Structures are given as C-alpha cells and as structure tokens.
Short mmCIF file of C-alpha atoms and ligand atoms in Angstrom, two decimals:
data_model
loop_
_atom_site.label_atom_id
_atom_site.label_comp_id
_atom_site.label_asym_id
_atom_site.label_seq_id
_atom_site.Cartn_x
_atom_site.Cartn_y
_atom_site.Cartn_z
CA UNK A 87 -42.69 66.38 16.85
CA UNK A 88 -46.94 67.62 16.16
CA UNK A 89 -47.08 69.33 12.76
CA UNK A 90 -51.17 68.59 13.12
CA UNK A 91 -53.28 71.23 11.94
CA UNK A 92 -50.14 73.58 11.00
CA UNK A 93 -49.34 75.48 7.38
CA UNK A 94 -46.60 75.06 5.43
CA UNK A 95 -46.29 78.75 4.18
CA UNK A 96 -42.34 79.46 3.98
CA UNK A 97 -39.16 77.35 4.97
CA UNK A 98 -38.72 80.27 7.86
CA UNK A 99 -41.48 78.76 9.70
CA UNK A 100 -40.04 75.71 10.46
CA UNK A 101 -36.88 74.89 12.74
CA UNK A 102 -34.10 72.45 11.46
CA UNK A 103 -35.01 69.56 13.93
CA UNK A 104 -38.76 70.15 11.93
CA UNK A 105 -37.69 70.21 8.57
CA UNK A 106 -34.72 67.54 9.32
CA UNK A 107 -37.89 65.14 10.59
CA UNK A 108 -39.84 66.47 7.09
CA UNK A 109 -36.94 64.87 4.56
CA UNK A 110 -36.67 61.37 7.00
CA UNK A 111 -40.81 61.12 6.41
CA UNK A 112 -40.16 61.61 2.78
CA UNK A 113 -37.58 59.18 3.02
CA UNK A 114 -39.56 56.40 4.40
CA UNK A 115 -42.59 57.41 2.04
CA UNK A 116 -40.28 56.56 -0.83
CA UNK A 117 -39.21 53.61 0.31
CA UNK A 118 -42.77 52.49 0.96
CA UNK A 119 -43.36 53.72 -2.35
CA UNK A 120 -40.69 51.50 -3.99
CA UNK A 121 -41.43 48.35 -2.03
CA UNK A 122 -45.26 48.65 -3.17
CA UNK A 123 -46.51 49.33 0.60
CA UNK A 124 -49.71 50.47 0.78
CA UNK A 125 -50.07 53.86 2.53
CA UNK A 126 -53.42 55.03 1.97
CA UNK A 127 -53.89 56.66 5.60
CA UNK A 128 -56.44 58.85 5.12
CA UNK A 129 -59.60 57.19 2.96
CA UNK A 130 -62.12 59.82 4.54
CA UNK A 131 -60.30 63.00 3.70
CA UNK A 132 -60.40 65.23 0.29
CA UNK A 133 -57.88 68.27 -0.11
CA UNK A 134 -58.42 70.97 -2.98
CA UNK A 135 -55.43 71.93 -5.26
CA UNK A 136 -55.81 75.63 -6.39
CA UNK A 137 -53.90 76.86 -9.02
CA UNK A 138 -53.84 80.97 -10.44
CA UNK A 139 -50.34 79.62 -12.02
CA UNK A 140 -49.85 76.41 -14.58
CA UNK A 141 -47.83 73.55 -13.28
CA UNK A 142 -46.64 69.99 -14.02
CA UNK A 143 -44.62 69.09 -11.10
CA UNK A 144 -46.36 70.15 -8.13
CA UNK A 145 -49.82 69.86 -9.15
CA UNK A 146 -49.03 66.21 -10.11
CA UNK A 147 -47.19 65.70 -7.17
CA UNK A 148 -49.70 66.77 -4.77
CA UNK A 149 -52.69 64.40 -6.94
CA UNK A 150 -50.31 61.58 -6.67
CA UNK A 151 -49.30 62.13 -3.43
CA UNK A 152 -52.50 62.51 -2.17
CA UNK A 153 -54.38 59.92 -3.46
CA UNK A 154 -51.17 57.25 -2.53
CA UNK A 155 -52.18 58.60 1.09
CA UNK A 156 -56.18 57.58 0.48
CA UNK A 157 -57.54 60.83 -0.26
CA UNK A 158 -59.96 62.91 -2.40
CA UNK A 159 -58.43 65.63 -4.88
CA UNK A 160 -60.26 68.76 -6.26
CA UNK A 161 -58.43 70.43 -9.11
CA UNK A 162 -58.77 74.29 -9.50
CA UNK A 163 -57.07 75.79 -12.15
CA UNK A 164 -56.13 79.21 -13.27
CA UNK A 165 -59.99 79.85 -14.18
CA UNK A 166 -61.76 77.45 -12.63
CA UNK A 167 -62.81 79.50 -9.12
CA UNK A 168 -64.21 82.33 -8.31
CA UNK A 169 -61.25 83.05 -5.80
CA UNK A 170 -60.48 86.55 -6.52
CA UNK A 171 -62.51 88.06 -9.34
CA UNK A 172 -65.91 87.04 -7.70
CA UNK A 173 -64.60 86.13 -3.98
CA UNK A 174 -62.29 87.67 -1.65
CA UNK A 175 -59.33 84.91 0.02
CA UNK A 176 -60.91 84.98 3.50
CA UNK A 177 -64.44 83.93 1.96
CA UNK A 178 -63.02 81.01 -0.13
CA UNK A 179 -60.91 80.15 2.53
CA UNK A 180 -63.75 79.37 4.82
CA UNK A 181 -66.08 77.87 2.23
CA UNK A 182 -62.71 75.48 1.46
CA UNK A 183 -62.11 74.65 4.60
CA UNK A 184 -65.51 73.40 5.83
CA UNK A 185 -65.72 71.18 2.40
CA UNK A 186 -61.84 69.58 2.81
CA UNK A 187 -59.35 68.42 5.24
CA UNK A 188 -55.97 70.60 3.64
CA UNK A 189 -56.28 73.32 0.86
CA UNK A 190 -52.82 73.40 -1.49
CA UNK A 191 -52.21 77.51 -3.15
CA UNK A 192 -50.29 77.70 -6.50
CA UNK A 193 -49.92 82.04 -7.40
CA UNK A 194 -48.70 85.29 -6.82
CA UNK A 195 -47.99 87.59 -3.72
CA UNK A 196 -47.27 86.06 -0.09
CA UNK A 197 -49.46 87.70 1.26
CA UNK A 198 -52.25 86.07 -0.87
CA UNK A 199 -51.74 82.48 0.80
CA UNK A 200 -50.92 84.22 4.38
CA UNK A 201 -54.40 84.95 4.23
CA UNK A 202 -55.92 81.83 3.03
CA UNK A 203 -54.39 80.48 5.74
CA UNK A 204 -55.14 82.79 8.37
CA UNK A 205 -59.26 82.40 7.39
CA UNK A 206 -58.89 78.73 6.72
CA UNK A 207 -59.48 76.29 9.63
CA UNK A 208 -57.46 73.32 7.48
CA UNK A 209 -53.94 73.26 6.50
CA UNK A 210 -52.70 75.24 3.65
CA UNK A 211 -49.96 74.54 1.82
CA UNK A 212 -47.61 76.34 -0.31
CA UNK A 213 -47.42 75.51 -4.32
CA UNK A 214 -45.30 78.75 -5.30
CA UNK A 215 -45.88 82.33 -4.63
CA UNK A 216 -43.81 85.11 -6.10
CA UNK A 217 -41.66 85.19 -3.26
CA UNK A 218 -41.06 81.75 -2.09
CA UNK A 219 -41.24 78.00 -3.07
CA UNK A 220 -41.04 76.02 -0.06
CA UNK A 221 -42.20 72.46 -1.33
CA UNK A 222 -39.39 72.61 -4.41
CA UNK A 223 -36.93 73.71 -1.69
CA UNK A 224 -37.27 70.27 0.47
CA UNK A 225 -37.54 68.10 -2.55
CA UNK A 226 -34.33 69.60 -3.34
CA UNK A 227 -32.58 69.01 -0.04
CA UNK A 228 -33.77 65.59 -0.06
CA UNK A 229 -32.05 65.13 -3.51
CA UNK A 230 -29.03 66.69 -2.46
CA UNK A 231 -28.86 64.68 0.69
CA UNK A 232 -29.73 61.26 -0.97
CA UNK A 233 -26.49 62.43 -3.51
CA UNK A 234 -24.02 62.84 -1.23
CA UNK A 235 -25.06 61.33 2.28
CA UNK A 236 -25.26 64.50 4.18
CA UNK A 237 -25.85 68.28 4.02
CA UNK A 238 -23.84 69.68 6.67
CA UNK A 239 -20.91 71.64 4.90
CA UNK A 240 -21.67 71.12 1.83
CA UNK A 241 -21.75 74.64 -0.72
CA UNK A 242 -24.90 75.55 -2.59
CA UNK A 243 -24.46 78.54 -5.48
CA UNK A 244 -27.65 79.81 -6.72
CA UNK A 245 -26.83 81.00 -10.36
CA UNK A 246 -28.89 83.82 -11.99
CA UNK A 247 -32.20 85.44 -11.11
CA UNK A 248 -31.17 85.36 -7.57
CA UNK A 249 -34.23 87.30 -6.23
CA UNK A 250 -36.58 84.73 -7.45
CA UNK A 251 -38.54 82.60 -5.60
CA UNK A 252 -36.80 79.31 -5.77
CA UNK A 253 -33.68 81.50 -4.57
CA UNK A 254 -35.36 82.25 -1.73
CA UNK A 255 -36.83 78.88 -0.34
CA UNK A 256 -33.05 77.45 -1.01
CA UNK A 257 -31.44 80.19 1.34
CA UNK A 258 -33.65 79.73 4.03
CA UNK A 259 -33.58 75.92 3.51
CA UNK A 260 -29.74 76.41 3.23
CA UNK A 261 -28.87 78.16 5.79
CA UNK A 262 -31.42 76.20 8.30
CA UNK A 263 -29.68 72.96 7.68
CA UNK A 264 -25.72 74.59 7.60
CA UNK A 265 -25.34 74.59 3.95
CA UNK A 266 -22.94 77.45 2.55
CA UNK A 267 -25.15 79.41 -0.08
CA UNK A 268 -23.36 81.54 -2.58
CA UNK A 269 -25.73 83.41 -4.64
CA UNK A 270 -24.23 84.63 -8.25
CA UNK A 271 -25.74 87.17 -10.23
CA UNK A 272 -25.99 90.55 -11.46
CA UNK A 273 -26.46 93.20 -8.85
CA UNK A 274 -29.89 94.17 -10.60
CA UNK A 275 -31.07 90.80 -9.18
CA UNK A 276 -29.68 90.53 -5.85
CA UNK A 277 -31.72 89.07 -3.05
CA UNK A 278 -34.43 91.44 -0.96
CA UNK A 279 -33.05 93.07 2.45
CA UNK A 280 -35.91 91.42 3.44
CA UNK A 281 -35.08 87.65 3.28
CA UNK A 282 -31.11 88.56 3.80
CA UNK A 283 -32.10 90.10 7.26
CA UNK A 284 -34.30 86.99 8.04
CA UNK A 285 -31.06 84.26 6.90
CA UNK A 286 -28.39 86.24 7.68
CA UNK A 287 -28.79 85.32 11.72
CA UNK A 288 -29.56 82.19 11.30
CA UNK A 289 -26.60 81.40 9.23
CA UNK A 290 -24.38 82.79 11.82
CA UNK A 291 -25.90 80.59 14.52
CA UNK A 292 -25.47 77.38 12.21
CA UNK A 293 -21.85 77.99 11.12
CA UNK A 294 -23.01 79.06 7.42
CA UNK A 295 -21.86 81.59 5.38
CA UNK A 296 -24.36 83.41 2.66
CA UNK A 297 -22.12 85.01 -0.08
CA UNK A 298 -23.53 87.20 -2.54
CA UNK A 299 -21.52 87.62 -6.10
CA UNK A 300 -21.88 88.56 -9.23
CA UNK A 301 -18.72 86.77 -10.39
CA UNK A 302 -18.92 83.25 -11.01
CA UNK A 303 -15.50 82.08 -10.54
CA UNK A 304 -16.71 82.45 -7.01
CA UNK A 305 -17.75 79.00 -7.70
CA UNK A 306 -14.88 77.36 -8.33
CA UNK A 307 -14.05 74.44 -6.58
CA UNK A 308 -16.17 75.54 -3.92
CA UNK A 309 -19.37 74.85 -5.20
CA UNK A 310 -21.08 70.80 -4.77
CA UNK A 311 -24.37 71.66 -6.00
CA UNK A 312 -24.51 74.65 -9.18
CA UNK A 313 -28.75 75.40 -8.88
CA UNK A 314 -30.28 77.41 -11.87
CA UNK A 315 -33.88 78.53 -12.50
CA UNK A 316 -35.42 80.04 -15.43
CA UNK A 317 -34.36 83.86 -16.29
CA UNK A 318 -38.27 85.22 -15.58
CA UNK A 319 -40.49 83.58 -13.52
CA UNK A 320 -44.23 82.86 -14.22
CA UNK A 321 -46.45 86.32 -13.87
CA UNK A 322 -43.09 88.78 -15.16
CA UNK A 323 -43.80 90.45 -17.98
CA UNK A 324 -42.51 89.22 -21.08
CA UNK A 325 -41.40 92.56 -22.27
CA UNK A 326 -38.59 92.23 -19.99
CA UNK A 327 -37.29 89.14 -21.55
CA UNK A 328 -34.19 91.80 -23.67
CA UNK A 329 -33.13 92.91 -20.15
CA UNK A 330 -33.18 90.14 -18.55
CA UNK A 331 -31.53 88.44 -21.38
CA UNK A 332 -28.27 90.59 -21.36
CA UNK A 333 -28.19 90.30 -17.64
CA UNK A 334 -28.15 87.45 -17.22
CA UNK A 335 -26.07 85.95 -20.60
CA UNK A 336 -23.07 85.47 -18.30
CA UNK A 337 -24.55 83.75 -15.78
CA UNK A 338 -25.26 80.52 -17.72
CA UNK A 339 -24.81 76.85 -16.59
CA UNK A 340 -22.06 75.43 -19.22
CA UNK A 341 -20.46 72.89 -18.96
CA UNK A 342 -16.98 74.55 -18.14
CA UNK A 343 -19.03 76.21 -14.83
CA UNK A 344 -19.49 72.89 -13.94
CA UNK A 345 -15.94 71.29 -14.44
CA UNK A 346 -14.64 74.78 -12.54
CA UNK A 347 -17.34 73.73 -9.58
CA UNK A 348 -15.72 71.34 -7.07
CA UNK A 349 -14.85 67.60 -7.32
CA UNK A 350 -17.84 65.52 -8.20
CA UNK A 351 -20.58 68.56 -8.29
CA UNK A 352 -24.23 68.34 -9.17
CA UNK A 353 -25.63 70.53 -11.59
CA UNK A 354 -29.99 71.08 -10.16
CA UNK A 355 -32.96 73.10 -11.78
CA UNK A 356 -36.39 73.23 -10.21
CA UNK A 357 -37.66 73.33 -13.83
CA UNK A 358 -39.19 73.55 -16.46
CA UNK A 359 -36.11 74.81 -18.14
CA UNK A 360 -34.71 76.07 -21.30
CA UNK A 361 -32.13 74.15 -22.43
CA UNK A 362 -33.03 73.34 -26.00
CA UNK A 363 -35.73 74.68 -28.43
CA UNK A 364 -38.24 72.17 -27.91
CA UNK A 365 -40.60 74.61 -26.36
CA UNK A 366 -43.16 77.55 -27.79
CA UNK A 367 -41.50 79.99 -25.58
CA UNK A 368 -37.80 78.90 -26.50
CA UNK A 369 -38.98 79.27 -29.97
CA UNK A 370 -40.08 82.76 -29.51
CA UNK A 371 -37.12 83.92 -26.98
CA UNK A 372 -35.00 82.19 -29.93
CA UNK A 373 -36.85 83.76 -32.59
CA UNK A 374 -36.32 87.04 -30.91
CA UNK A 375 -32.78 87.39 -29.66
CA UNK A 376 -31.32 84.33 -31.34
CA UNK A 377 -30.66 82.40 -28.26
CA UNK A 378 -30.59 78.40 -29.05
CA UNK A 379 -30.17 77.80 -24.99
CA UNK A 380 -31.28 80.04 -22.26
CA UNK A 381 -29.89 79.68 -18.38
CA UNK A 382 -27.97 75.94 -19.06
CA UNK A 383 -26.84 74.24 -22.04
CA UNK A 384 -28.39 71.25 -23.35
CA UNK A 385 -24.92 69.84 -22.63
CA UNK A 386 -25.00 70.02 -18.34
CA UNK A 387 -28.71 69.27 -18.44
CA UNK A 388 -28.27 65.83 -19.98
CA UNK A 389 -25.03 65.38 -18.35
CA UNK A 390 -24.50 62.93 -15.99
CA UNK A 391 -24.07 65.79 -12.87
CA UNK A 392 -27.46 66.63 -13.52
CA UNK A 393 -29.96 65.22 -11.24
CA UNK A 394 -33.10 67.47 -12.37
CA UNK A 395 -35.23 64.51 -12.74
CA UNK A 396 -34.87 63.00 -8.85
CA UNK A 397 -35.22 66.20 -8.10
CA UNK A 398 -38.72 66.41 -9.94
CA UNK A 399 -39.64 62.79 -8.33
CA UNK A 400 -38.39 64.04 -4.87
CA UNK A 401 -41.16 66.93 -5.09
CA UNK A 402 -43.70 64.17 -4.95
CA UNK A 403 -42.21 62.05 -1.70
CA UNK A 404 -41.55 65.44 0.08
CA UNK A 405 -45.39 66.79 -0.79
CA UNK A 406 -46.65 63.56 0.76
CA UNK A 407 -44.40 64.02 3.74
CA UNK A 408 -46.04 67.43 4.58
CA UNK A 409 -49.67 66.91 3.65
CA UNK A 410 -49.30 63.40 6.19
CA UNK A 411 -47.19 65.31 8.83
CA UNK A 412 -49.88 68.27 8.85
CA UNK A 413 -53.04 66.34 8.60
CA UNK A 414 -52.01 63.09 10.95
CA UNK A 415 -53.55 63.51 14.49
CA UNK A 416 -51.61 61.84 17.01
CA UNK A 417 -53.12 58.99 18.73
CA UNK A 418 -56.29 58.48 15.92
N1 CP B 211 -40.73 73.02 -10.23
C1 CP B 211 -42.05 73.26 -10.32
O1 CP B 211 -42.69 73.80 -9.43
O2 CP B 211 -42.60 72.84 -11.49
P1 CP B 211 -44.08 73.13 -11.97
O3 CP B 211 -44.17 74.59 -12.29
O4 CP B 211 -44.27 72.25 -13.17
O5 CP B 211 -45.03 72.77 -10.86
N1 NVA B 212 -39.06 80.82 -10.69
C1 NVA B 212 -39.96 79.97 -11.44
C2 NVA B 212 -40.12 78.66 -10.77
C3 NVA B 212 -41.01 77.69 -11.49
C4 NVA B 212 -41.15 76.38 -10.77
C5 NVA B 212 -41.29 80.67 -11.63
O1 NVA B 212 -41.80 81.23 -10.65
O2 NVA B 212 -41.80 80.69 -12.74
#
C-alpha cells in the first residue's frame, strides 16, 4: 500500500483496505509512543499548519505529531497569512509547497482545500472544513476499535446536528468499514443528498445499513457508540443559536439515552463540548436561554462510558499515521 505524495481531503477518497492500514500505523505509532521509541523519520522535512478556524486538538496534534516524526512546524493562524484577503489558494499553495514537504488546512468550504491541493505539489491535509472532518473521523474509529476489539457490526448513532461536518466524516468512515450508522435528529438537520448518494452504495456493498431518524428511541439497545457534537459549528452565525436551541433540546445526550443504548455502550464527542458552564460561550448561551448544559449532560461526559479524552489522544497517533503514510517514499 503507496500513500506517497497523496492528500488526505475526505474519508471518500480512501478504500477500506487504505484506511484499515491508516488505524494499524496509528496503532504501532502509539505503541512506539508508549514504549519511548524514537521515531523521528523525517529530520530534513518542515510542514506548515494553517489555520482560518481556532483549534486545540488538531493543531496540537499535528505539532506533536510532527515533530515526534523529526520535523519542522510553521504555525499560521486565523490572521497570520495573507491566504485569502491578499492571496488567492492556488498562489499560496505553490509558494507553500516549494518552502515545505506537507501543508495541513484548518477552515471553511471544501472546495477551499480541494484547491490547495490541486495547486500544491506537497501533501495537504485536512484539519476541518465545513463539510467534512476526516482526521477526527479516524481518531475516532481507532478509539472505537481499541474499545471493543473490532468494528465490523457494531452500531454508530450520530445524535443532533446531523448535517455537520463531524457527521459526515463518521458516515463515510462508517459505512467504509461496515459499521451501522443511525443518524438522529430533527428533519431541519438531516444529512445533504449529496453525501447520502455518495454512502448510500457503499453501505449496501459492505452489509451496512444508514438509518436516518429523528426519534431517538431508535437507539435503544441498538446503539454501541451514542456520538454528539456541538449544536453550531465554528463559522454559523450565532444568531441562530434560539433555533437551533429548540431543535435540537430533545436530542440531548443524558444519561437515560445512554442506559436505553445497548449493553456496555460508549458515549463519544469530537469536542470541545458544552457540558457545564465553565466556558464564555456556555455562559452567554446560558445567560441567554437559561440552558446550564447544551448537547450532553455533565453527567454522561464524566461518566465512565465516555471515552472523549482517548478519543482526543487518538487524534494525535492517527495525524502521525497520515502525515508518515503520505510523506514516506518507499525504498529511501
Ligand atoms: N475535535 C477538534 O477538532 O478539536 P479542535 O477544534 O480543538 O481542533
Ligand atoms: N462541528 C464542529 C466540530 C469542531 C471540532 C465545528 O465545526 O465547529
């Protein structure tokens, strides 16, 4: 398997047998990891990290990942390039990729990091776009996997904002490796035709089913892994947070959604999340509409089902995995 000089742009890309081989590199970068191995592979190559969204998880995860594999990191955040205002994608694509070995793309349409990649002569990687969120989607199958030993069979239900990007990445990624995926919300929020027609085929040919709902006893004891993301997504306009409020009210994680979920299921967010008021924007949502816990309680997220923080260490190991798979020449 030659992922050399390839993007990682979308889960849709990739077949199983290629992302299967993605989550065993991961694997064996953990372990590595663990036992203290060095790994530092590449010692003459730099990447740049560019960022038109904030982050904690994956822009930490690709600077520790990157420098655990030997290279060079170049942080560019919201404001700090020209890319857009001053320069169009295809001209900061090329001046990127004659400076670094890999460029990484945090921000908003698809169509944005298409294009980086199609001017860029390096690999570029996917940090989050509007539509999709294909490095959160593997460090969540590798969490899922590491739980319970396998993935065939087993029923993911996407809970709330189901047309959001994380929902997206965890159909395809679903549905590619012959998980069920039930995705429960209101019908305002229902996936795009789009990325239904694109998993739809490709569930039938693995044996998976793609269910959408908007009624969440749909999960019960069906459901092994209950998956929740925030009710509006980074770039949404905050006047929407009423709507989306009332919408989505009924479609919270609690504690009896998880009890009603089958034997021994995991409760998984991609986070950050709001599950207490320990944050400015809990404060105002609180503030606002009186809410004291938005899409799960504080209750399931420090439960013992929840496994939010592998997940957030599993981003790391599965960044590394790509960025070595996709820069790593065979035979040098
Ligand atoms: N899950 C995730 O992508 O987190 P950050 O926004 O902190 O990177
Ligand atoms: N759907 C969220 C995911 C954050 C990691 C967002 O786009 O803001």
């Amino acid at each position: 398997m030659d992922f050399y000089g390839k993007d990682f742009l979308k889960i849709l890309d990739f077949s199983e047998d290629e992302l299967r081989y993605m989550l065993g590199t991961a694997k064996k970068f953990k372990e590595m990891k663990k036992a203290g191995q060095n790994h530092k592979y590449f010692p003459d190559k730099n990447i740049a990290i560019l960022f038109e969204k904030t982050s904690t998880r994956t822009r930490c995860s690709f600077e520790v990942a990157a420098r655990d594999l030997g290279m060079g990191v170049t942080y560019l955040d919201p404001n700090g390039s020209q890319m857009g205002h001053k320069e169009s994608i295809a001209d900061t694509a090329r001046v990127l990729s004659r400076l670094y070995d890999g460029i990484e793309y945090r921000g908003y349409g698809q169509a944005i990091v298409d294009e980086l990649a199609k001017y860029s002569d390096v690999p570029v990687w996917n940090g989050l776009t509007d539509e999709c969120h294909p490095t959160q989607a593997l460090g969540d199958f590798m969490t899922i996997e590491e739980h319970f030993g396998k993935l065939k069979g087993l029923t993911l239900a996407y809970v709330g904002d189901t047309r959001n990007n994380v929902a997206n990445s965890l159909m395809a990624m679903s549905v590619k490796m012959g998980v069920n995926f039930i995705a429960c919300g209101p019908e305002a929020l229902r996936p795009s035709e789009d990325i239904l027609a694109a998993c739809q085929p490709i569930a039938v040919k693995n044996g998976t089913t793609i269910l959408l709902t908007s009624d969440m006893n749909m999960l019960n004891k069906r459901a092994d892994i209950v998956y929740t993301d925030v009710w509006l997504s980074m770039g949404e306009d905050k006047a929407k947070w009423g709507e989306r409020i009332s919408l989505l009210q009924p479609y919270q994680v609690t504690m009896d959604v998880m009890n009603r979920a089958n034997d021994g299921a995991i409760f998984l967010h991609c986070l950050p999340s709001f599950h207490d008021l320990n944050t400015s924007v809990a404060k105002e949502v609180n503030a606002a509409f009186g809410l004291t816990e938005m899409e799960v309680t504080d209750e399931v997220f420090n439960s013992e089902k929840s496994l939010v923080f592998e997940q957030a260490e599993n981003r790391m190991h599965t960044i590394k995995s790509v960025m070595f798979l996709t820069l790593y020449k065979k035979g040098e």
